[in-house]
Amino acid sequence: MFENQPKGLWALALANTGERFGYYTMLAVFLLYLQANFGFQTGLASTIYSTFLMMVYFLPIIGGIAADKFGFGRMVTTGIFIMFIGYLVLSLPLGKDTVAIAAMGASLILIALGTGLFKGNLQVMVGRLYDEPKYSQNRDSGFSLFYMAINIGAMFAPTAAIKIMKWAQESLHVSVEDSYHFAFAVACVSLIVSIAIYYIFSFTYKHVLASETKKKDEKTPAKEVNELSPAETKERIVCLCLVFAVVIFFWMAFHQNGQSLTWFARDYTQSTAEGWSRIGFNIWALALIATSVYTLFGIFQSEKTSGKVGCGVVTAVLWCGAYAIFRGLPNPLEIQPQLFQQFNPFFVVALTPVSMAIFSALAAKKTAKHPEGMEPSAPKKIGIGMLVAACGYLVMIFASIGQPSPASLNGTVAPDPVVPMYRIGTYLILTFAELLLSPMGISFVSKVAPPKYKGLMMGLWFAATAVGNYLSSIPGLLWKKVSLTANWSILMELCIAAGVVMFALLKKLEAATKD
């Protein structure tokens, strides 16, 4: 699983993990902060929130253009410092007046700009690690590991935000409104950790930035030149734009976790968990289980008996710890709708080694028809991911059969709410789809993008995510206008249609991945 990966992967992944931890800690409470501190109504708070998200995913275009001109390393470093200033301003308790609102707006712009310079360009650097022939076959698995690492930060962020705010209120006796600033300060600390990791371990990846440090009059060795003809450049850009267009619909469906799926959890799902499902609502139990997946794989992958035994013992200890936590939970356990959102990053972390093992086994299975192995190409994985996402909303259709429409509830709770396992199952399926699509898409962009436009193309990948995020409001607009099954059916049909389009373009896209 971890073999034959460049050392620079871990340094860049951990730097990104710290940044994502801070970002999601801030994001977990930001909407509540706007209402608690400034008294903004739901509509205005939601508009500010969604506009910020859109900037975060659109500005990597600017970051990519800047990196293509000035260098990826410089833009990553600049981005971290700009983000730090933004989080620092947001962590200051400036009150509720016009100055405080203006400062809040300025901080959001700085955070979005810094993220735009940092996020996409760091991933281009990861892609460059796999340009070396000895690592090129592990590009997809490398991005899967990278994606897993950054989701560790996302998994712990909501709990961290809640805990630090509670500590500030109880230990420092600050008001609820002021306690939000302590959560924002966590992002500042996490960025300090990120920049420390980035610089301390720079020796593991500095070779991918070597060309950026050369003087302008210094000649680049011929082996580093990989120019494409105008026709080849155009062909690759067209292929990438086709992929961007398809994945818009995935992100539209996927990002219902903070909108329609959360409303379903609030209005149509039981407010308590019983039996084994309780363990999913404790972040520490989830962390132990996720870690145990890796130690369990270590049992089979270790070459020495001592390694197998060691991994087995650690796995048993982790399971015992998770079980002890489970036994201490109330039965039934009261749950909040927001807690369902921790299942996605948990599943990403826990299922990454499973997906890698499956694809590794397929890659090793060589036949006359598939001499290079049966592992699907990145475009095929994206197409399969779209179809898997459709299955997630099929589960929601079954969960919604017989339920009253949102309009008829009129702010009340459904008289016969469903068990939490429907939502958990949906997140499980959507995470499978995400693992097939998101890290594979980033890997595809890093490989296919013309050398002169790698930054721009990675920026456009995030722009497609931004468009998908914006379109994710459509099910929300339809929430009280159509039935539940109609809403889920729309999302399912869009995923199926996008998957079919992806398979129709498969030959063209696979041709673009060949060196």
Short mmCIF file of C-alpha atoms in Angstrom, two decimals:
data_model
loop_
_atom_site.label_atom_id
_atom_site.label_comp_id
_atom_site.label_asym_id
_atom_site.label_seq_id
_atom_site.Cartn_x
_atom_site.Cartn_y
_atom_site.Cartn_z
CA MET A 1 0.00 0.00 0.00
CA PHE A 2 2.72 2.47 1.04
CA GLU A 3 5.50 0.89 -1.02
CA ASN A 4 7.20 2.58 -3.97
CA GLN A 5 5.74 6.00 -3.16
CA PRO A 6 7.99 9.07 -3.33
CA LYS A 7 9.01 10.46 0.06
CA GLY A 8 7.78 13.89 -0.93
CA LEU A 9 4.20 12.57 -0.97
CA TRP A 10 4.06 12.35 2.82
CA ALA A 11 5.49 15.83 3.41
CA LEU A 12 3.05 17.45 0.97
CA ALA A 13 0.12 15.35 2.20
CA LEU A 14 0.72 16.26 5.86
CA ALA A 15 1.13 19.94 4.97
CA ASN A 16 -2.25 19.75 3.24
CA THR A 17 -3.76 17.83 6.19
CA GLY A 18 -2.93 20.66 8.56
CA GLU A 19 -4.37 23.27 6.22
CA ARG A 20 -7.58 21.27 5.68
CA PHE A 21 -7.99 20.71 9.43
CA GLY A 22 -7.94 24.47 10.01
CA TYR A 23 -10.25 25.15 7.06
CA TYR A 24 -12.90 22.64 8.13
CA THR A 25 -12.67 23.68 11.78
CA MET A 26 -13.49 27.22 10.69
CA LEU A 27 -16.18 26.04 8.27
CA ALA A 28 -17.90 23.84 10.88
CA VAL A 29 -19.03 26.86 12.91
CA PHE A 30 -18.82 29.78 10.49
CA LEU A 31 -22.51 29.82 9.50
CA LEU A 32 -23.54 29.71 13.16
CA TYR A 33 -21.07 32.51 13.92
CA LEU A 34 -22.63 34.80 11.33
CA GLN A 35 -26.01 34.42 13.00
CA ALA A 36 -24.84 34.43 16.62
CA ASN A 37 -22.40 37.35 16.37
CA PHE A 38 -23.99 39.59 13.74
CA GLY A 39 -27.62 38.49 13.97
CA PHE A 40 -27.78 37.80 10.22
CA GLN A 41 -30.94 36.12 8.99
CA THR A 42 -30.71 32.65 7.47
CA GLY A 43 -30.88 33.92 3.88
CA LEU A 44 -28.06 36.45 4.27
CA ALA A 45 -25.87 34.08 6.28
CA SER A 46 -26.37 31.34 3.68
CA THR A 47 -25.49 33.75 0.86
CA ILE A 48 -22.25 34.80 2.55
CA TYR A 49 -21.39 31.16 3.26
CA SER A 50 -22.05 29.91 -0.28
CA THR A 51 -20.26 32.88 -1.86
CA PHE A 52 -17.19 32.14 0.25
CA LEU A 53 -17.25 28.47 -0.81
CA MET A 54 -17.53 29.48 -4.45
CA MET A 55 -14.52 31.82 -4.14
CA VAL A 56 -12.48 29.07 -2.47
CA TYR A 57 -13.01 26.79 -5.46
CA PHE A 58 -12.87 29.41 -8.23
CA LEU A 59 -9.71 31.22 -7.18
CA PRO A 60 -7.44 28.21 -7.86
CA ILE A 61 -7.78 29.33 -11.49
CA ILE A 62 -5.94 32.53 -10.57
CA GLY A 63 -3.53 30.52 -8.45
CA GLY A 64 -2.83 28.16 -11.35
CA ILE A 65 -2.20 30.98 -13.82
CA ALA A 66 0.15 32.65 -11.33
CA ALA A 67 1.99 29.37 -10.69
CA ASP A 68 2.46 28.71 -14.41
CA LYS A 69 4.20 32.07 -14.59
CA PHE A 70 5.97 32.47 -11.23
CA GLY A 71 6.39 28.91 -9.96
CA PHE A 72 4.33 26.46 -7.92
CA GLY A 73 6.54 26.53 -4.83
CA ARG A 74 6.37 30.31 -4.55
CA MET A 75 2.58 30.34 -4.88
CA VAL A 76 2.11 27.58 -2.27
CA THR A 77 4.22 29.51 0.24
CA THR A 78 2.50 32.80 -0.56
CA GLY A 79 -0.89 31.14 -0.21
CA ILE A 80 -0.14 29.82 3.27
CA PHE A 81 0.90 33.26 4.54
CA ILE A 82 -2.15 34.97 3.01
CA MET A 83 -4.46 32.35 4.57
CA PHE A 84 -2.77 32.85 7.94
CA ILE A 85 -3.48 36.58 7.88
CA GLY A 86 -7.10 35.88 6.95
CA TYR A 87 -7.63 33.41 9.81
CA LEU A 88 -5.79 35.73 12.21
CA VAL A 89 -8.18 38.60 11.43
CA LEU A 90 -11.16 36.27 11.78
CA SER A 91 -9.93 35.09 15.19
CA LEU A 92 -9.93 38.62 16.61
CA PRO A 93 -13.07 39.52 18.64
CA LEU A 94 -13.78 42.86 16.95
CA GLY A 95 -17.43 43.13 17.99
CA LYS A 96 -20.56 43.40 15.88
CA ASP A 97 -20.38 46.80 14.21
CA THR A 98 -19.64 47.80 10.62
CA VAL A 99 -15.88 47.61 11.16
CA ALA A 100 -16.20 44.03 12.40
CA ILE A 101 -18.34 43.09 9.39
CA ALA A 102 -15.83 44.66 7.01
CA ALA A 103 -12.96 42.87 8.73
CA MET A 104 -14.86 39.59 8.47
CA GLY A 105 -15.40 40.16 4.74
CA ALA A 106 -11.73 41.00 4.21
CA SER A 107 -10.66 37.88 6.08
CA LEU A 108 -12.86 35.69 3.86
CA ILE A 109 -11.30 37.20 0.74
CA LEU A 110 -7.81 36.56 2.11
CA ILE A 111 -8.63 32.97 3.09
CA ALA A 112 -10.17 32.26 -0.33
CA LEU A 113 -7.25 33.86 -2.18
CA GLY A 114 -4.69 32.03 -0.07
CA THR A 115 -6.49 28.74 -0.59
CA GLY A 116 -6.58 29.44 -4.32
CA LEU A 117 -2.81 29.85 -4.39
CA PHE A 118 -2.14 26.89 -2.11
CA LYS A 119 -4.55 24.04 -2.79
CA GLY A 120 -4.33 23.33 -6.52
CA ASN A 121 -0.63 24.13 -6.82
CA LEU A 122 0.32 21.79 -3.99
CA GLN A 123 -1.50 19.02 -5.85
CA VAL A 124 0.39 19.84 -9.04
CA MET A 125 3.59 19.37 -7.03
CA VAL A 126 2.32 15.96 -5.91
CA GLY A 127 1.67 15.08 -9.55
CA ARG A 128 5.21 16.09 -10.50
CA LEU A 129 6.58 13.54 -8.04
CA TYR A 130 5.10 10.84 -10.28
CA ASP A 131 6.66 12.14 -13.47
CA GLU A 132 9.69 10.03 -12.57
CA PRO A 133 9.47 6.69 -14.43
CA LYS A 134 10.01 4.61 -11.29
CA TYR A 135 6.90 6.13 -9.65
CA SER A 136 4.69 6.74 -12.68
CA GLN A 137 2.70 3.49 -12.29
CA ASN A 138 1.68 4.51 -8.77
CA ARG A 139 0.21 7.90 -9.63
CA ASP A 140 -3.41 6.88 -8.91
CA SER A 141 -2.56 5.12 -5.65
CA GLY A 142 -0.42 8.08 -4.60
CA PHE A 143 -3.29 10.50 -5.03
CA SER A 144 -5.57 8.10 -3.14
CA LEU A 145 -3.18 8.22 -0.18
CA PHE A 146 -2.89 11.99 -0.50
CA TYR A 147 -6.69 12.30 -0.52
CA MET A 148 -6.95 10.02 2.52
CA ALA A 149 -4.47 12.14 4.48
CA ILE A 150 -6.29 15.42 3.95
CA ASN A 151 -9.58 13.81 5.02
CA ILE A 152 -8.05 13.00 8.39
CA GLY A 153 -8.07 16.74 9.02
CA ALA A 154 -11.67 17.02 7.87
CA MET A 155 -12.76 14.13 10.11
CA PHE A 156 -11.53 15.72 13.35
CA ALA A 157 -12.39 19.33 12.52
CA PRO A 158 -16.05 19.51 13.68
CA THR A 159 -15.23 17.91 17.04
CA ALA A 160 -12.23 20.21 17.49
CA ALA A 161 -14.38 23.28 16.86
CA ILE A 162 -17.03 22.18 19.35
CA LYS A 163 -14.46 21.24 22.03
CA ILE A 164 -12.40 24.43 21.81
CA MET A 165 -15.53 26.58 22.00
CA LYS A 166 -16.81 24.65 25.02
CA TRP A 167 -13.42 24.99 26.71
CA ALA A 168 -13.36 28.75 26.11
CA GLN A 169 -16.86 29.16 27.55
CA GLU A 170 -16.25 27.00 30.64
CA SER A 171 -12.61 27.76 31.45
CA LEU A 172 -12.24 31.36 30.27
CA HIS A 173 -15.89 32.34 30.82
CA VAL A 174 -16.21 33.99 27.43
CA SER A 175 -19.58 34.49 25.77
CA VAL A 176 -20.89 32.12 23.10
CA GLU A 177 -20.30 34.74 20.40
CA ASP A 178 -16.68 35.27 21.43
CA SER A 179 -15.99 31.53 21.72
CA TYR A 180 -16.26 31.21 17.93
CA HIS A 181 -13.02 33.18 17.58
CA PHE A 182 -11.15 30.44 19.46
CA ALA A 183 -12.27 27.95 16.79
CA PHE A 184 -10.96 30.30 14.11
CA ALA A 185 -7.66 30.60 16.01
CA VAL A 186 -7.24 26.83 15.69
CA ALA A 187 -6.89 27.40 11.93
CA CYS A 188 -3.96 29.76 12.59
CA VAL A 189 -2.19 27.13 14.67
CA SER A 190 -2.82 24.43 12.07
CA LEU A 191 -1.28 26.61 9.35
CA ILE A 192 1.83 27.12 11.47
CA VAL A 193 2.13 23.33 11.68
CA SER A 194 1.57 23.06 7.91
CA ILE A 195 4.24 25.56 6.97
CA ALA A 196 6.67 23.92 9.42
CA ILE A 197 6.12 20.51 7.80
CA TYR A 198 6.37 22.05 4.34
CA TYR A 199 9.78 23.63 5.03
CA ILE A 200 11.35 21.06 7.35
CA PHE A 201 10.76 18.22 4.89
CA SER A 202 11.33 20.23 1.71
CA PHE A 203 14.36 18.07 0.91
CA THR A 204 11.96 15.24 -0.03
CA TYR A 205 10.30 17.15 -2.87
CA LYS A 206 12.65 20.02 -3.77
CA HIS A 207 13.65 18.28 -7.01
CA VAL A 208 10.18 18.89 -8.49
CA LEU A 209 10.78 22.63 -8.06
CA ALA A 210 14.34 22.59 -9.38
CA SER A 211 13.43 24.20 -12.71
CA GLU A 212 11.79 27.12 -10.88
CA THR A 213 15.03 28.04 -9.15
CA LYS A 214 17.11 28.15 -12.31
CA LYS A 215 18.15 31.49 -13.63
CA LYS A 216 16.34 32.68 -16.73
CA ASP A 217 19.52 32.55 -18.81
CA GLU A 218 20.29 29.03 -17.66
CA LYS A 219 19.51 26.33 -20.16
CA THR A 220 17.11 23.57 -19.15
CA PRO A 221 18.45 20.09 -19.89
CA ALA A 222 16.82 18.42 -22.85
CA LYS A 223 15.36 15.61 -20.73
CA GLU A 224 13.26 18.13 -18.80
CA VAL A 225 11.67 19.53 -21.94
CA ASN A 226 8.36 17.92 -22.81
CA GLU A 227 6.84 20.23 -25.38
CA LEU A 228 3.62 19.27 -27.11
CA SER A 229 2.51 20.34 -30.55
CA PRO A 230 -0.39 22.84 -30.73
CA ALA A 231 -2.68 20.03 -31.90
CA GLU A 232 -1.68 17.77 -28.98
CA THR A 233 -2.10 20.63 -26.53
CA LYS A 234 -5.56 21.39 -27.85
CA GLU A 235 -6.57 17.73 -27.75
CA ARG A 236 -5.53 17.36 -24.11
CA ILE A 237 -7.27 20.56 -23.03
CA VAL A 238 -10.48 19.45 -24.78
CA CYS A 239 -10.33 16.07 -23.00
CA LEU A 240 -9.82 17.73 -19.63
CA CYS A 241 -12.70 20.16 -20.18
CA LEU A 242 -14.98 17.22 -21.02
CA VAL A 243 -14.07 15.61 -17.70
CA PHE A 244 -14.62 18.91 -15.87
CA ALA A 245 -18.12 19.17 -17.38
CA VAL A 246 -19.02 15.65 -16.24
CA VAL A 247 -17.78 15.97 -12.65
CA ILE A 248 -19.85 19.12 -12.10
CA PHE A 249 -22.87 16.85 -11.71
CA PHE A 250 -21.08 14.63 -9.20
CA TRP A 251 -20.29 17.57 -6.95
CA MET A 252 -23.86 18.83 -7.34
CA ALA A 253 -25.10 15.47 -6.01
CA PHE A 254 -22.32 14.90 -3.50
CA HIS A 255 -22.57 18.24 -1.71
CA GLN A 256 -26.11 17.62 -0.55
CA ASN A 257 -24.54 16.55 2.76
CA GLY A 258 -24.81 20.09 4.11
CA GLN A 259 -28.21 20.80 2.58
CA SER A 260 -31.01 18.41 1.59
CA LEU A 261 -29.43 15.34 3.23
CA THR A 262 -29.06 17.28 6.50
CA TRP A 263 -32.68 18.42 6.27
CA PHE A 264 -33.68 14.81 5.75
CA ALA A 265 -31.67 13.90 8.86
CA ARG A 266 -33.42 16.65 10.83
CA ASP A 267 -37.00 16.08 9.67
CA TYR A 268 -37.21 12.44 8.54
CA THR A 269 -34.58 10.55 10.57
CA GLN A 270 -34.86 9.32 14.15
CA SER A 271 -33.14 11.62 16.64
CA THR A 272 -31.64 8.68 18.50
CA ALA A 273 -29.35 5.82 17.54
CA GLU A 274 -29.64 2.35 19.03
CA GLY A 275 -27.52 -0.78 18.93
CA TRP A 276 -24.30 -0.87 16.90
CA SER A 277 -25.13 2.31 14.96
CA ARG A 278 -24.29 4.33 18.09
CA ILE A 279 -20.57 3.79 17.59
CA GLY A 280 -20.65 5.88 14.42
CA PHE A 281 -21.56 9.01 16.34
CA ASN A 282 -18.41 9.06 18.50
CA ILE A 283 -15.42 10.52 16.68
CA TRP A 284 -12.84 8.75 18.87
CA ALA A 285 -14.38 5.35 18.22
CA LEU A 286 -14.38 6.12 14.50
CA ALA A 287 -10.71 7.15 14.67
CA LEU A 288 -9.75 3.86 16.33
CA ILE A 289 -11.71 1.85 13.76
CA ALA A 290 -10.18 3.76 10.85
CA THR A 291 -6.67 3.20 12.21
CA SER A 292 -7.39 -0.50 12.70
CA VAL A 293 -8.10 -0.88 8.99
CA TYR A 294 -4.47 0.02 8.24
CA THR A 295 -3.05 -2.24 10.94
CA LEU A 296 -5.30 -5.06 9.70
CA PHE A 297 -3.87 -4.68 6.21
CA GLY A 298 -0.42 -4.66 7.82
CA ILE A 299 -1.01 -8.21 9.02
CA PHE A 300 -1.25 -9.45 5.44
CA GLN A 301 1.32 -7.12 3.91
CA SER A 302 4.13 -7.50 6.46
CA GLU A 303 6.88 -9.78 5.21
CA LYS A 304 8.22 -10.71 8.65
CA THR A 305 6.36 -12.74 11.26
CA SER A 306 7.17 -10.14 13.92
CA GLY A 307 5.51 -7.48 11.76
CA LYS A 308 2.39 -9.59 11.33
CA VAL A 309 2.17 -10.29 15.05
CA GLY A 310 2.76 -6.64 15.93
CA CYS A 311 0.04 -5.44 13.57
CA GLY A 312 -2.30 -8.10 14.92
CA VAL A 313 -1.75 -7.01 18.52
CA VAL A 314 -2.26 -3.33 17.66
CA THR A 315 -5.43 -4.17 15.73
CA ALA A 316 -6.82 -6.07 18.72
CA VAL A 317 -5.99 -3.18 21.06
CA LEU A 318 -7.71 -0.68 18.75
CA TRP A 319 -10.83 -2.83 18.52
CA CYS A 320 -10.93 -3.25 22.29
CA GLY A 321 -10.65 0.53 22.70
CA ALA A 322 -13.48 1.14 20.23
CA TYR A 323 -15.62 -1.46 22.00
CA ALA A 324 -14.93 0.14 25.40
CA ILE A 325 -16.08 3.50 24.05
CA PHE A 326 -19.16 1.85 22.54
CA ARG A 327 -20.08 0.20 25.85
CA GLY A 328 -19.93 3.58 27.57
CA LEU A 329 -22.41 5.23 25.20
CA PRO A 330 -26.04 5.68 26.28
CA ASN A 331 -28.60 3.41 24.61
CA PRO A 332 -30.45 4.99 22.91
CA LEU A 333 -28.00 7.77 22.07
CA GLU A 334 -29.30 11.22 21.21
CA ILE A 335 -27.80 12.48 17.95
CA GLN A 336 -27.71 15.81 16.13
CA PRO A 337 -28.24 16.05 12.34
CA GLN A 338 -24.81 17.67 11.89
CA LEU A 339 -23.03 14.56 13.21
CA PHE A 340 -23.93 12.62 10.08
CA GLN A 341 -21.39 14.74 8.21
CA GLN A 342 -18.45 13.07 9.97
CA PHE A 343 -19.20 9.77 8.23
CA ASN A 344 -17.89 10.92 4.86
CA PRO A 345 -14.31 11.76 5.93
CA PHE A 346 -14.30 8.66 8.15
CA PHE A 347 -15.24 6.44 5.23
CA VAL A 348 -12.62 8.13 3.02
CA VAL A 349 -9.88 7.36 5.56
CA ALA A 350 -11.12 3.82 6.30
CA LEU A 351 -11.90 2.76 2.74
CA THR A 352 -8.81 4.11 0.99
CA PRO A 353 -6.69 0.99 1.69
CA VAL A 354 -9.63 -1.19 0.60
CA SER A 355 -9.95 0.57 -2.74
CA MET A 356 -6.19 0.54 -3.23
CA ALA A 357 -6.04 -3.20 -2.51
CA ILE A 358 -8.80 -3.89 -5.04
CA PHE A 359 -7.12 -1.88 -7.79
CA SER A 360 -3.70 -3.30 -6.94
CA ALA A 361 -5.10 -6.82 -7.34
CA LEU A 362 -6.67 -5.86 -10.67
CA ALA A 363 -3.41 -4.29 -11.85
CA ALA A 364 -1.57 -7.53 -11.05
CA LYS A 365 -4.09 -9.61 -12.98
CA LYS A 366 -2.63 -9.66 -16.48
CA THR A 367 -4.32 -11.37 -19.41
CA ALA A 368 -3.76 -11.60 -23.16
CA LYS A 369 -6.39 -8.91 -23.65
CA HIS A 370 -5.02 -6.80 -20.80
CA PRO A 371 -1.23 -7.32 -20.76
CA GLU A 372 -0.74 -4.28 -18.52
CA GLY A 373 -3.30 -5.47 -15.96
CA MET A 374 -7.05 -5.13 -15.50
CA GLU A 375 -7.05 -2.00 -13.33
CA PRO A 376 -9.52 0.50 -14.84
CA SER A 377 -8.10 3.72 -16.26
CA ALA A 378 -8.72 6.99 -14.40
CA PRO A 379 -11.50 8.05 -16.85
CA LYS A 380 -13.22 4.66 -16.42
CA LYS A 381 -13.02 4.99 -12.63
CA ILE A 382 -14.67 8.40 -12.90
CA GLY A 383 -17.48 6.94 -15.01
CA ILE A 384 -18.00 4.09 -12.54
CA GLY A 385 -17.97 6.62 -9.71
CA MET A 386 -20.87 8.51 -11.28
CA LEU A 387 -22.94 5.31 -11.47
CA VAL A 388 -22.07 4.41 -7.88
CA ALA A 389 -23.21 7.88 -6.76
CA ALA A 390 -26.55 7.19 -8.44
CA CYS A 391 -26.92 4.10 -6.23
CA GLY A 392 -26.53 6.33 -3.17
CA TYR A 393 -29.63 8.28 -4.12
CA LEU A 394 -31.46 5.06 -4.91
CA VAL A 395 -31.09 4.28 -1.20
CA MET A 396 -32.60 7.68 -0.39
CA ILE A 397 -35.54 6.94 -2.69
CA PHE A 398 -36.25 3.74 -0.74
CA ALA A 399 -35.88 5.64 2.55
CA SER A 400 -38.41 8.26 1.38
CA ILE A 401 -41.17 5.98 0.11
CA GLY A 402 -44.35 6.70 2.03
CA GLN A 403 -42.92 9.82 3.71
CA PRO A 404 -44.88 13.10 3.54
CA SER A 405 -43.53 15.90 1.37
CA PRO A 406 -41.44 18.65 3.02
CA ALA A 407 -44.16 21.19 2.21
CA SER A 408 -46.77 19.21 4.13
CA LEU A 409 -44.59 19.02 7.25
CA ASN A 410 -44.56 22.82 7.54
CA GLY A 411 -41.60 22.88 9.93
CA THR A 412 -42.57 19.79 11.92
CA VAL A 413 -40.98 16.33 12.07
CA ALA A 414 -42.26 13.34 10.11
CA PRO A 415 -44.54 11.11 12.22
CA ASP A 416 -42.65 7.93 11.25
CA PRO A 417 -38.96 8.85 10.88
CA VAL A 418 -36.52 6.32 9.40
CA VAL A 419 -33.58 4.72 11.19
CA PRO A 420 -30.13 6.43 10.92
CA MET A 421 -28.71 3.51 8.91
CA TYR A 422 -30.32 4.88 5.72
CA ARG A 423 -28.22 8.04 5.96
CA ILE A 424 -25.11 6.13 7.00
CA GLY A 425 -25.56 3.76 4.06
CA THR A 426 -25.98 6.67 1.66
CA TYR A 427 -22.74 8.26 2.89
CA LEU A 428 -20.96 4.93 2.53
CA ILE A 429 -22.00 4.62 -1.13
CA LEU A 430 -21.28 8.27 -1.94
CA THR A 431 -17.82 7.90 -0.38
CA PHE A 432 -17.10 4.90 -2.62
CA ALA A 433 -18.07 7.13 -5.54
CA GLU A 434 -15.87 9.96 -4.23
CA LEU A 435 -12.84 7.67 -3.96
CA LEU A 436 -13.38 6.58 -7.56
CA LEU A 437 -13.80 10.11 -8.82
CA SER A 438 -12.03 12.82 -6.83
CA PRO A 439 -8.45 11.50 -6.33
CA MET A 440 -8.61 9.83 -9.75
CA GLY A 441 -9.71 13.08 -11.36
CA ILE A 442 -6.83 14.98 -9.76
CA SER A 443 -4.45 12.25 -10.89
CA PHE A 444 -5.85 12.45 -14.44
CA VAL A 445 -5.39 16.24 -14.54
CA SER A 446 -1.81 16.02 -13.24
CA LYS A 447 -0.93 13.49 -15.95
CA VAL A 448 -2.80 14.86 -18.98
CA ALA A 449 -2.47 18.63 -18.53
CA PRO A 450 -0.02 20.20 -21.00
CA PRO A 451 3.19 21.16 -19.13
CA LYS A 452 2.68 24.88 -19.76
CA TYR A 453 -0.86 24.82 -18.37
CA LYS A 454 -0.73 22.41 -15.44
CA GLY A 455 -1.58 25.11 -12.92
CA LEU A 456 -4.46 26.47 -14.98
CA MET A 457 -5.91 23.01 -15.63
CA MET A 458 -5.79 22.11 -11.93
CA GLY A 459 -7.49 25.42 -11.23
CA LEU A 460 -10.24 24.55 -13.70
CA TRP A 461 -10.74 21.22 -11.91
CA PHE A 462 -11.58 23.18 -8.76
CA ALA A 463 -13.69 25.60 -10.79
CA ALA A 464 -15.81 22.62 -11.89
CA THR A 465 -16.19 21.79 -8.19
CA ALA A 466 -17.29 25.38 -7.57
CA VAL A 467 -19.96 25.16 -10.27
CA GLY A 468 -21.14 21.87 -8.80
CA ASN A 469 -21.30 23.46 -5.35
CA TYR A 470 -23.39 26.30 -6.74
CA LEU A 471 -25.77 23.93 -8.55
CA SER A 472 -26.16 21.92 -5.34
CA SER A 473 -28.65 24.59 -4.27
CA ILE A 474 -31.17 23.32 -6.87
CA PRO A 475 -32.48 20.44 -4.71
CA GLY A 476 -32.78 22.97 -1.89
CA LEU A 477 -34.87 25.27 -4.07
CA LEU A 478 -37.08 22.30 -4.95
CA TRP A 479 -37.25 21.04 -1.37
CA LYS A 480 -40.75 22.32 -0.62
CA LYS A 481 -42.00 22.15 -4.20
CA VAL A 482 -41.65 18.46 -5.04
CA SER A 483 -41.79 15.13 -3.20
CA LEU A 484 -38.74 13.61 -1.58
CA THR A 485 -38.57 10.78 -4.11
CA ALA A 486 -38.75 13.29 -6.99
CA ASN A 487 -35.83 15.26 -5.56
CA TRP A 488 -33.65 12.19 -5.09
CA SER A 489 -34.66 10.87 -8.52
CA ILE A 490 -33.40 14.05 -10.18
CA LEU A 491 -30.00 13.64 -8.56
CA MET A 492 -29.85 9.93 -9.39
CA GLU A 493 -30.76 10.51 -13.04
CA LEU A 494 -28.15 13.27 -13.40
CA CYS A 495 -25.45 10.94 -12.05
CA ILE A 496 -26.52 8.15 -14.42
CA ALA A 497 -26.56 10.52 -17.39
CA ALA A 498 -23.09 11.87 -16.50
CA GLY A 499 -21.76 8.32 -16.12
CA VAL A 500 -23.14 7.32 -19.52
CA VAL A 501 -21.53 10.39 -21.13
CA MET A 502 -18.22 9.49 -19.46
CA PHE A 503 -18.28 5.97 -20.91
CA ALA A 504 -19.22 7.34 -24.33
CA LEU A 505 -16.06 9.49 -24.22
CA LEU A 506 -13.89 6.74 -22.78
CA LYS A 507 -11.78 5.92 -25.84
CA LYS A 508 -10.99 9.56 -26.46
CA LEU A 509 -10.07 10.17 -22.82
CA GLU A 510 -7.99 7.01 -22.43
CA ALA A 511 -6.02 7.92 -25.54
CA ALA A 512 -5.11 11.22 -23.88
CA THR A 513 -3.58 9.42 -20.88
CA LYS A 514 -1.05 7.55 -22.98
CA ASP A 515 2.44 9.01 -22.95
#
